[in-house]
Every structure is written in C-alpha cells, then in structure tokens.
PDB file of C-alpha atoms and ligand atoms in Angstrom:
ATOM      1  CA  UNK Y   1    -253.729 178.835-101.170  1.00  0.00           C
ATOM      2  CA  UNK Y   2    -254.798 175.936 -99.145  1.00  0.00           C
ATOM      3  CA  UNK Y   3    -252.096 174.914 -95.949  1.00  0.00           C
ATOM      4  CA  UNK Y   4    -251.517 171.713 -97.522  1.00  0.00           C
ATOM      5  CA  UNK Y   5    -249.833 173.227-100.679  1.00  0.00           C
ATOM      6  CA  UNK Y   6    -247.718 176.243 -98.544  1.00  0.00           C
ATOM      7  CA  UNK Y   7    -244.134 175.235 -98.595  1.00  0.00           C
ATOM      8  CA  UNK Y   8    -243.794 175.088 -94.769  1.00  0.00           C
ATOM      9  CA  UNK Y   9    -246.921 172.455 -94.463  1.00  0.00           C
ATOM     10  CA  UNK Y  10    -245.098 169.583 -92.048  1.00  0.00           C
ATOM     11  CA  UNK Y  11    -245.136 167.485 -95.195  1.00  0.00           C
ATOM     12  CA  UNK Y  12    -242.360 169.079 -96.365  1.00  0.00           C
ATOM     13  CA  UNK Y  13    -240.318 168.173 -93.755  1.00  0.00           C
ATOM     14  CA  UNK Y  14    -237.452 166.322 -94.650  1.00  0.00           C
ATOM     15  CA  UNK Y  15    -234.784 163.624 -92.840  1.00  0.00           C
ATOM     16  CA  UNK Y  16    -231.577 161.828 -93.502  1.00  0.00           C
ATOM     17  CA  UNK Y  17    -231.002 157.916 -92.787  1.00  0.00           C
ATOM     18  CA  UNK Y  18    -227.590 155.923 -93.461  1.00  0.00           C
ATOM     19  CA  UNK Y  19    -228.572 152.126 -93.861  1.00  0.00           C
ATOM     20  CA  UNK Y  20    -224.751 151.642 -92.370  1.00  0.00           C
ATOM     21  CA  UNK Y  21    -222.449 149.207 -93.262  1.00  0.00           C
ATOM     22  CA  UNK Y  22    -224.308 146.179 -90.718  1.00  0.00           C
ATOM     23  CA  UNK Y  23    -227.543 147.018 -92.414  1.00  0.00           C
ATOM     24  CA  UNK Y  24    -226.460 146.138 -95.446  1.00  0.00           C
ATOM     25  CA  UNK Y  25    -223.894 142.811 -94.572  1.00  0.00           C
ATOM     26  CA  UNK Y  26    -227.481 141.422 -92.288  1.00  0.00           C
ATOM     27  CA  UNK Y  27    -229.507 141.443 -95.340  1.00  0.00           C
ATOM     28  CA  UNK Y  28    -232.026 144.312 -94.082  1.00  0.00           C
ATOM     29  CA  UNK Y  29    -232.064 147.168 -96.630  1.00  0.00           C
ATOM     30  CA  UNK Y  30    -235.727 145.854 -97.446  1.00  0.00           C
ATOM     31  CA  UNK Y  31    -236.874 145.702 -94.151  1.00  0.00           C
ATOM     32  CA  UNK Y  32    -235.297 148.962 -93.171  1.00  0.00           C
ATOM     33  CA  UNK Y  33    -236.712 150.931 -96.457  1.00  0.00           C
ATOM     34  CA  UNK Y  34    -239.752 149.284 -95.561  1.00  0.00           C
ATOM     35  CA  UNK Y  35    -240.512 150.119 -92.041  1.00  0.00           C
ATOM     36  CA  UNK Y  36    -240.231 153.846 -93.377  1.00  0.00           C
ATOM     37  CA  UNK Y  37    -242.069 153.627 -96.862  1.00  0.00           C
ATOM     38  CA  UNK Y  38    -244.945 151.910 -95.292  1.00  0.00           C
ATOM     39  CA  UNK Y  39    -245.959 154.359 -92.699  1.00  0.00           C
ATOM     40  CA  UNK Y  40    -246.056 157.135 -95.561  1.00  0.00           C
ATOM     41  CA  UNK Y  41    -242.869 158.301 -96.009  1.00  0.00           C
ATOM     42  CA  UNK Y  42    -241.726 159.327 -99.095  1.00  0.00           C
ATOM     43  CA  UNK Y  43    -238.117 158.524-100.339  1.00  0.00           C
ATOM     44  CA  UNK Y  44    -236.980 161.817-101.811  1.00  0.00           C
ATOM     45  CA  UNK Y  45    -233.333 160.798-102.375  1.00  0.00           C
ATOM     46  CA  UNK Y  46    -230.931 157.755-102.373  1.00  0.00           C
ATOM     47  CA  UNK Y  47    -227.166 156.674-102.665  1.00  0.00           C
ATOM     48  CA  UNK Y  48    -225.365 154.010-102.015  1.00  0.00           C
ATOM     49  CA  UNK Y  49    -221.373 154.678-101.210  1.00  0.00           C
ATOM     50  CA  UNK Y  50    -218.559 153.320 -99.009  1.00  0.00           C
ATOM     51  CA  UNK Y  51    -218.062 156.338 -97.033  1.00  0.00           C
ATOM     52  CA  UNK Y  52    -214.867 158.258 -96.685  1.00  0.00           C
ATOM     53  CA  UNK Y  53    -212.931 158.736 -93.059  1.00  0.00           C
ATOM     54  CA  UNK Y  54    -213.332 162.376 -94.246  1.00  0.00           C
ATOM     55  CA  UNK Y  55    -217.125 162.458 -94.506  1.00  0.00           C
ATOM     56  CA  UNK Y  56    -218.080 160.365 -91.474  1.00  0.00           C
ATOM     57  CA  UNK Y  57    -216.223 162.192 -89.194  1.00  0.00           C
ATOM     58  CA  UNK Y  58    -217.797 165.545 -90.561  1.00  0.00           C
ATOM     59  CA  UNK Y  59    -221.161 164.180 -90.479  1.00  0.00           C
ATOM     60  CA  UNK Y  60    -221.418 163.668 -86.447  1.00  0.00           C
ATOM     61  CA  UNK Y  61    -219.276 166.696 -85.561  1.00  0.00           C
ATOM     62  CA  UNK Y  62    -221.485 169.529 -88.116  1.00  0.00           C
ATOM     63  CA  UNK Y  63    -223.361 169.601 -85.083  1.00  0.00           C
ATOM     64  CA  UNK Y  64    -220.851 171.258 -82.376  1.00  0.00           C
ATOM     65  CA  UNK Y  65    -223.010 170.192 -79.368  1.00  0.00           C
ATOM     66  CA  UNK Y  66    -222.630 166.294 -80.536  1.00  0.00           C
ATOM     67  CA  UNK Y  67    -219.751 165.674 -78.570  1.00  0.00           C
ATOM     68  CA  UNK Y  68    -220.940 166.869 -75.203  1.00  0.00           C
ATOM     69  CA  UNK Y  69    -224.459 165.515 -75.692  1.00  0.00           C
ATOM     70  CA  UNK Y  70    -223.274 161.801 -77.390  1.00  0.00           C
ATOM     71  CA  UNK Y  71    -220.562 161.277 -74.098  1.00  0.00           C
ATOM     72  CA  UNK Y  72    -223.217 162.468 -70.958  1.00  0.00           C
ATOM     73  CA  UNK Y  73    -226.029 160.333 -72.992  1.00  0.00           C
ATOM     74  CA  UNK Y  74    -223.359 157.729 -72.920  1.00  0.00           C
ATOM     75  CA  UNK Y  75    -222.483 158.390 -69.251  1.00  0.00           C
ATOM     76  CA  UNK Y  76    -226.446 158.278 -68.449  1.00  0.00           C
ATOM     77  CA  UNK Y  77    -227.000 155.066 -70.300  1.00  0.00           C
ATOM     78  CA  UNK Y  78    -224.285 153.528 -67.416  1.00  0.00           C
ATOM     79  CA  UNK Y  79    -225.899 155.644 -64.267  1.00  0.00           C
ATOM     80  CA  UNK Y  80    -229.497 154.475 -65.261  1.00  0.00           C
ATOM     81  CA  UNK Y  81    -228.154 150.739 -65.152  1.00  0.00           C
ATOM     82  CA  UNK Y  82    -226.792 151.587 -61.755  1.00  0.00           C
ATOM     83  CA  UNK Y  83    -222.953 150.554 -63.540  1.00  0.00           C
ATOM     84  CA  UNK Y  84    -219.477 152.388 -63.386  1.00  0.00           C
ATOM     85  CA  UNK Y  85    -218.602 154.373 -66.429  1.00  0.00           C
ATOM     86  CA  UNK Y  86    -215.194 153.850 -68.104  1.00  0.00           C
ATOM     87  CA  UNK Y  87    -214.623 157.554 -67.991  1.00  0.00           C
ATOM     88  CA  UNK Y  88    -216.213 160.489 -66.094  1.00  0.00           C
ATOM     89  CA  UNK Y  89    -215.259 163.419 -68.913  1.00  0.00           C
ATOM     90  CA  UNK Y  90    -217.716 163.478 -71.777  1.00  0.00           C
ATOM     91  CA  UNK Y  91    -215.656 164.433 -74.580  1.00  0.00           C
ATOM     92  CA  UNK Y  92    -213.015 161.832 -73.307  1.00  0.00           C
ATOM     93  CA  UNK Y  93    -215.810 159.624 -73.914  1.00  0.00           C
ATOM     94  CA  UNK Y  94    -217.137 161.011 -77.722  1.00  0.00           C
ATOM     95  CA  UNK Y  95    -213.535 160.811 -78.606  1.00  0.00           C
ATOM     96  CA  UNK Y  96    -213.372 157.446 -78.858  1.00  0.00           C
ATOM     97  CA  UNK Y  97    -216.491 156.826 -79.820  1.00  0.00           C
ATOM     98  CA  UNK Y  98    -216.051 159.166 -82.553  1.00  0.00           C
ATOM     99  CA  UNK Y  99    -212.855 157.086 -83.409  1.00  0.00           C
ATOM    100  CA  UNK Y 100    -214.604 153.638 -83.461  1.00  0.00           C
ATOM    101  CA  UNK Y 101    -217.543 155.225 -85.795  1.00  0.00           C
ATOM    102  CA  UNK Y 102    -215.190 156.263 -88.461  1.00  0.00           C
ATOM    103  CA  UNK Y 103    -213.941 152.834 -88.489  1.00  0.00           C
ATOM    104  CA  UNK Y 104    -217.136 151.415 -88.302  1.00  0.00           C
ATOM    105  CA  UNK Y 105    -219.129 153.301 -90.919  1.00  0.00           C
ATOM    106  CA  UNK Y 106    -216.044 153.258 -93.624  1.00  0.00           C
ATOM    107  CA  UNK Y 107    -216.008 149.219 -93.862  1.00  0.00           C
ATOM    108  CA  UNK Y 108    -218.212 148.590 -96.441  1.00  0.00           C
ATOM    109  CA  UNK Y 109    -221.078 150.190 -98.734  1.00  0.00           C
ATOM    110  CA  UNK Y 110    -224.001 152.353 -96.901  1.00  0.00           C
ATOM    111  CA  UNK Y 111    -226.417 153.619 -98.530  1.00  0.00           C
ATOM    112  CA  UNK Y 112    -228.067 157.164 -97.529  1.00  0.00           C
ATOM    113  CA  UNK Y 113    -231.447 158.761 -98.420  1.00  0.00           C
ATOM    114  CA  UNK Y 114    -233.519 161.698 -97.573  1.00  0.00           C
ATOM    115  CA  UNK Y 115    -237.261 160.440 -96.373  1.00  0.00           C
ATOM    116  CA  UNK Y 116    -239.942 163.372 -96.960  1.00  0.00           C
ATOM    117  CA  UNK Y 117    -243.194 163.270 -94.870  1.00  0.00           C
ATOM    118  CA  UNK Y 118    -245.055 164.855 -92.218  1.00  0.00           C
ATOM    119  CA  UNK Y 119    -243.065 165.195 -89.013  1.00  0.00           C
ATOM    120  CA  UNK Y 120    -240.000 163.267 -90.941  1.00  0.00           C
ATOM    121  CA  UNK Y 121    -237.155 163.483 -88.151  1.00  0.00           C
ATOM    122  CA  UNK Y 122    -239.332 162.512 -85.178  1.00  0.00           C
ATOM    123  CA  UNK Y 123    -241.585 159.691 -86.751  1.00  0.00           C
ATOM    124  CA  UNK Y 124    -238.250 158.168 -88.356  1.00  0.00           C
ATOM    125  CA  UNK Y 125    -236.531 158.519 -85.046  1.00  0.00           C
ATOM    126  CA  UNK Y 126    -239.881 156.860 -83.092  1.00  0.00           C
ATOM    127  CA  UNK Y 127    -239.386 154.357 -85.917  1.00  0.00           C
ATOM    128  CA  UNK Y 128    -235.501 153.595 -85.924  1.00  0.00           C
ATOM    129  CA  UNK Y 129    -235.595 153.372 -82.245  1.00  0.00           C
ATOM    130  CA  UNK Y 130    -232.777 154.265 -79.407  1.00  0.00           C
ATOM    131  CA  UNK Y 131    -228.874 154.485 -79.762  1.00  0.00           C
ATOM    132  CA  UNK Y 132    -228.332 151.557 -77.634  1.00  0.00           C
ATOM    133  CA  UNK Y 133    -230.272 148.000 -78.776  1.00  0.00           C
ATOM    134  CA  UNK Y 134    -230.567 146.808 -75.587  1.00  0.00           C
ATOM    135  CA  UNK Y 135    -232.781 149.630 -74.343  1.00  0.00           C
ATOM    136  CA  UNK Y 136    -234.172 150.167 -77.849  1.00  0.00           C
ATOM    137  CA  UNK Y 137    -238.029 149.576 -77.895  1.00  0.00           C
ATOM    138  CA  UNK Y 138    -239.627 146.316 -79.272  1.00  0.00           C
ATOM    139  CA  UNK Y 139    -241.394 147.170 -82.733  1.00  0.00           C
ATOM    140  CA  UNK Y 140    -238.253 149.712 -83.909  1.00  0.00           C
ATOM    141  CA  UNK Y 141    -235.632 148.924 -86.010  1.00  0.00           C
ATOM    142  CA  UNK Y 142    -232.733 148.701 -83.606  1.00  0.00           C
ATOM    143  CA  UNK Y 143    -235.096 146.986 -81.056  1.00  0.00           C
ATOM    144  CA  UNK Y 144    -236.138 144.207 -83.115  1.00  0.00           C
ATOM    145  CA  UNK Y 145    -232.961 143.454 -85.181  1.00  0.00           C
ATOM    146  CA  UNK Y 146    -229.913 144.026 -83.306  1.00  0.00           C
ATOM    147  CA  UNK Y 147    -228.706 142.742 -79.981  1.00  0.00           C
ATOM    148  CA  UNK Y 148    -225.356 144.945 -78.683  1.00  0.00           C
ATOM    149  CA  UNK Y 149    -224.851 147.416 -75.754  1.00  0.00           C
ATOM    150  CA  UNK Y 150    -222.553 150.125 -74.639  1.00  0.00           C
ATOM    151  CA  UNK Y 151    -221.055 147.360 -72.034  1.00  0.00           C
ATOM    152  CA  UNK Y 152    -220.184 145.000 -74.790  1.00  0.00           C
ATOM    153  CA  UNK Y 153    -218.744 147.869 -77.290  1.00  0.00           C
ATOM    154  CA  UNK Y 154    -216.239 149.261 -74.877  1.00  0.00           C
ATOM    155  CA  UNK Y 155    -215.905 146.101 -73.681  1.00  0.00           C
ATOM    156  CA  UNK Y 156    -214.728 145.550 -77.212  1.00  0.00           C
ATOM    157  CA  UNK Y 157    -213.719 148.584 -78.346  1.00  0.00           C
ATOM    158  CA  UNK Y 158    -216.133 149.233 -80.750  1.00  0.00           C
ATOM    159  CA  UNK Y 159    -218.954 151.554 -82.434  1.00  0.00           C
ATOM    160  CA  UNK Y 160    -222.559 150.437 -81.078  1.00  0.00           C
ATOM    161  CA  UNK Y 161    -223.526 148.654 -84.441  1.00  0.00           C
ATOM    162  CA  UNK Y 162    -227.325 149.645 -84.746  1.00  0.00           C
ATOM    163  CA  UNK Y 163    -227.845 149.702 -88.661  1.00  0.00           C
ATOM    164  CA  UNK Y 164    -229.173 153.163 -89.056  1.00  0.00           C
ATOM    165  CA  UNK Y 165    -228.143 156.714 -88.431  1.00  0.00           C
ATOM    166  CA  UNK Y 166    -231.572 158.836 -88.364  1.00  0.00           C
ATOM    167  CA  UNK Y 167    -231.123 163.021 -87.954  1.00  0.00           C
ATOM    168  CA  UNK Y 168    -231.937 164.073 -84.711  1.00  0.00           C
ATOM    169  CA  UNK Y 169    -233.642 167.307 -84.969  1.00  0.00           C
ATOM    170  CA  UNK Y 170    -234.258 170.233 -87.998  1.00  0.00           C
ATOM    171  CA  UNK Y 171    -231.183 172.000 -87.843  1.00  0.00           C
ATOM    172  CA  UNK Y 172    -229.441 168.618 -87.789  1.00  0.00           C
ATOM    173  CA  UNK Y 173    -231.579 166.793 -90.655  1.00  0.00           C
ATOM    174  CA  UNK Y 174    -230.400 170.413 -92.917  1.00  0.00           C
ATOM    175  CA  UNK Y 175    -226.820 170.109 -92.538  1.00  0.00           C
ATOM    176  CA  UNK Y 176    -226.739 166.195 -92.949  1.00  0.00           C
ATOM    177  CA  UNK Y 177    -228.703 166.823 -96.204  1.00  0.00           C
ATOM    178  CA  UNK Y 178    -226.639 169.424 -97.630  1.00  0.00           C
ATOM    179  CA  UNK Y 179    -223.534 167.640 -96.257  1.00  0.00           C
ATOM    180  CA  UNK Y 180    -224.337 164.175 -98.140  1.00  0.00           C
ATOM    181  CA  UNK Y 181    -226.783 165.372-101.467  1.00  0.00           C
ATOM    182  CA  UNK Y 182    -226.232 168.062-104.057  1.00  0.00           C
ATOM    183  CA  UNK Y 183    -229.582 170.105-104.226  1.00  0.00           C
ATOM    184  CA  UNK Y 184    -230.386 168.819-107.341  1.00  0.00           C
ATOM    185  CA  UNK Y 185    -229.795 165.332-106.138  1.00  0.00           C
ATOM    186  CA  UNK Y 186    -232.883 165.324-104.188  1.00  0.00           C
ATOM    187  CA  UNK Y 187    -236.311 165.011-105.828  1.00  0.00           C
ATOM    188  CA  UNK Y 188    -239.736 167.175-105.758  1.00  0.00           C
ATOM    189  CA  UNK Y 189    -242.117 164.584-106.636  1.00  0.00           C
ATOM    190  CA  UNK Y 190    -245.779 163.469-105.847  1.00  0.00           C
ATOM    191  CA  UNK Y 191    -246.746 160.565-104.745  1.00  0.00           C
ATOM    192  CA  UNK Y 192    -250.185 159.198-105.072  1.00  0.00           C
ATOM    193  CA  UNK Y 193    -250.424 158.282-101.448  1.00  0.00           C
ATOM    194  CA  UNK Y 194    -250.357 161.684-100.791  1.00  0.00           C
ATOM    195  CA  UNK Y 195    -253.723 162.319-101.591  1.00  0.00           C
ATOM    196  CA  UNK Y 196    -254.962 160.019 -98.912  1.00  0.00           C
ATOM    197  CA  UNK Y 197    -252.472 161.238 -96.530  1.00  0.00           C
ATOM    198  CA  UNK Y 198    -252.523 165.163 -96.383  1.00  0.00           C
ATOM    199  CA  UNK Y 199    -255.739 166.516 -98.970  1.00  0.00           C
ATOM    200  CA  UNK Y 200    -258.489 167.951 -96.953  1.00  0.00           C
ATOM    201  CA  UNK Y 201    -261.354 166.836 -98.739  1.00  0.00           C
ATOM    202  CA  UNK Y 202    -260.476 163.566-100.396  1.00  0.00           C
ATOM    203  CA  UNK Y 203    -261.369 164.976-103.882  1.00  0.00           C
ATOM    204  CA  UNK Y 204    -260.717 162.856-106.778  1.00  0.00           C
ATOM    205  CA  UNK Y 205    -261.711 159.099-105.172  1.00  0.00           C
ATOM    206  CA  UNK Y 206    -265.298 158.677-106.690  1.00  0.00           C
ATOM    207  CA  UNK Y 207    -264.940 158.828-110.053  1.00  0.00           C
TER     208      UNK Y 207
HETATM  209  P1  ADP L   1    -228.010 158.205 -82.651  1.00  0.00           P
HETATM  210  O1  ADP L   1    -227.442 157.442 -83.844  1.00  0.00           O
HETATM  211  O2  ADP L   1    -229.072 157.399 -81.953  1.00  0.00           O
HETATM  212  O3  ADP L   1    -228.455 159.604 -82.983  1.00  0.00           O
HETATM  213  P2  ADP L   1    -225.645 159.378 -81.384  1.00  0.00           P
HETATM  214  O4  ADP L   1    -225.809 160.544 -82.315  1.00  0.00           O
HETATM  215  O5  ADP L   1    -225.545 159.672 -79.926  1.00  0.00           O
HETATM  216  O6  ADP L   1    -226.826 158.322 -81.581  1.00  0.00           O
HETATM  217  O7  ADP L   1    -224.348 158.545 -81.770  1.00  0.00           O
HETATM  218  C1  ADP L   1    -224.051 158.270 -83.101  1.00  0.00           C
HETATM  219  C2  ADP L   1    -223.659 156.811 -83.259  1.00  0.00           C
HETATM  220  O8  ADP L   1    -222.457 156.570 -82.530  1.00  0.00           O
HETATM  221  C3  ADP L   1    -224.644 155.794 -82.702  1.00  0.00           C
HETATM  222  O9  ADP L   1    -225.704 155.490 -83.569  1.00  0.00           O
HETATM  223  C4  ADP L   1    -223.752 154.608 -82.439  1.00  0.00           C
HETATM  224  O10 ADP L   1    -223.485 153.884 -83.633  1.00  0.00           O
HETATM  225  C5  ADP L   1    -222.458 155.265 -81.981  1.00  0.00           C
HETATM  226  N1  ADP L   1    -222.378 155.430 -80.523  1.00  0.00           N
HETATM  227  C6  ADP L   1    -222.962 156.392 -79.780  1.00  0.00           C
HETATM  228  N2  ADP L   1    -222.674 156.266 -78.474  1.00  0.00           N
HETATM  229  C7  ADP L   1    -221.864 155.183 -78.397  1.00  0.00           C
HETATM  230  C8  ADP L   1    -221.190 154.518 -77.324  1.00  0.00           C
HETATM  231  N3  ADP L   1    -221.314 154.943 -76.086  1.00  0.00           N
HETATM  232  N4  ADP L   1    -220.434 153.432 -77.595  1.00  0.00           N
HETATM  233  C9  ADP L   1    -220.300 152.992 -78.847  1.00  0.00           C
HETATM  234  N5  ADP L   1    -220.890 153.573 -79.915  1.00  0.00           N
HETATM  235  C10 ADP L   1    -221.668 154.638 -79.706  1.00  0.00           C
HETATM  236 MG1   MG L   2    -227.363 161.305 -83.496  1.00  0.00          MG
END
C-alpha cells in the first residue's frame, strides 16, 4: 500500500477550531473558514452552538498542564514588554482568566469544526496566529482582524477576544475532538483537491 493511503499519512491529521462568539458578532465566519479551506484544508466536521459554562470550562482544563502553561505565557507576554505583571503566581493568573473565558465564550453562538489536512494543528495554528493580537503576526487571523492586548483585558477584566480557539498540539486536538463531536459526527470524505495535494504521481489529470 502506497504511504499516502496508510492511515497515519500526515493527511490524516486532524484539528479543532471554535469561530467564538466575536467571530461570529464581526461578520468573519467567511473569512475565517476561508483562510483555512484555501490553503487545503479539509472541513471534516461543523456545529454551530451557544456553548454551555459546563463545556467551556472543560474544554481548556482536559489538558492538566493548561493552567500552569496559559498563566507563565501570560506572565512572559508582560516580562518581554519590559511591564509589571498583575500577579506573580501562575495559576492565580489562569484562574481568572479561566473565569473571564467562560463568560466570554458562553455569550452568543460559536460555531466549532474539525479541519483535516496535512500537519492540521501546526499549519492552523501558523494560520490563526498568537494568543495576544497585539503581538499576533500580520497575515494571521488574529493579526489582521483584531486589535486587544493582555494590558487592556485585565485592564478591563476581560477574556483576550481573538475570534478563534485552534488545538495546540496532538494530544490536545484528540481530546477537544472527542470532547465537542460524537465519532460519527465527523466525516471520512474525499475531496478532489486531494489529488493535487498528496498523490504521488498525479494520475488521472490527462484524460
Ligand atoms: P490560545 O487560544 O492561543 O491557545 P491559550 O490556550 O493560552 O491561548 O488561552 C486560551 C484563551 O484564553 C485565549 O485564546 C484567550 O482568549 C484567553 N486568554 C489567554 N490568556 C489570557 C490573558 N492573559 N488575558 C485574557 N485572556 C486570555
Ligand atoms: Mg490553547
């Protein structure tokens, strides 16, 4: 059997995205869908849902390292600005934050999908673009469309709105899945783009 048809080819690799709640009030579920269908991604499963207290909060905390990691990457995004933090303990930190996303993401309709393709989770992350807009690079989605910052959210006392939640590595793109989709809820299918994207010999052009 050729690599390209093995179930563990990298084309079988699969991510989660939440257009959240600003992606959808600032008119840019097109955009958004776009920016990932048009580099070859294929969209392998979609809902659209207001989401419960219940399931936010279990969606950043399946991963037990989140807290740690979200408050120091939160505490370096100060230091590397050369600024004060508000707090010094990390999961002092994620505690609130996590409190401010719950609110955040449960305020209107998101809608969530699994995106199929070859190296999924890091080109949709190099694609969606940093946590914080400010730093975010030009050309990704939070870069281009959203201006906030960790200053003005705790200034505020707020979740940094960036309009999409992208899984952050393979163990965390499998639990998101399972956590949001049934199985059956998300679809084997083949795209004709495929063919130009992943088949070795580029059979079946000339007719
Ligand atoms: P990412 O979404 O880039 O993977 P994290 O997993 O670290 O980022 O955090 C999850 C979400 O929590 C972020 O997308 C953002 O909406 C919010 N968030 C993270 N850190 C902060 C912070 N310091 N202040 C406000 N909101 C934050
Ligand atoms: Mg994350």
């Amino acid at each position: 059997m050729k690599s390209t048809t093995s179930n563990n080819h990298p084309k079988f690799e699969r991510t989660l995205v939440i257009i959240k709640p600003d992606g959808i009030q600032r008119s840019l579920i097109g955009e958004i869908i776009g920016r990932y269908e048009r580099v070859g991604m294929k969209l392998a499963a979609m809902k659209m849902m207001v989401p419960t207290a219940e399931l936010i909060e279990k969606h950043y905390t399946l991963d037990p390292e989140w807290r740690v990691k979200t408050g120091v990457k939160t505490i370096k995004g100060y230091t590397d600005k050369g600024m004060t933090p508000p707090e010094t303990d990390p999961l002092k930190v994620t505690e609130k934050i996590l409190r401010n996303l719950v609110n955040y993401m449960t305020k209107g309709p998101a809608i969530v999908m699994v995106w199929q393709g070859a190296h999924a989770i890091s080109i949709v992350r190099k694609l969606t673009g940093g946590t914080e807009p400010l730093t975010s690079d030009v050309g990704t989605i939070r870069g281009d469309f959203v201006i906030d910052s960790y200053a003005l959210t705790d200034q505020d006392g707020r979740a940094i709105r960036n309009l999409v939640h992208a899984s952050g590595s393979v163990k965390e793109a499998e639990d998101e899945i399972a956590h949001w989709f049934k199985p059956q809820e998300v679809i084997d299918y083949r795209l004709v783009q495929e063919g130009i994207l992943y088949d070795v010999n580029l059979d079946g052009i000339l007719e």
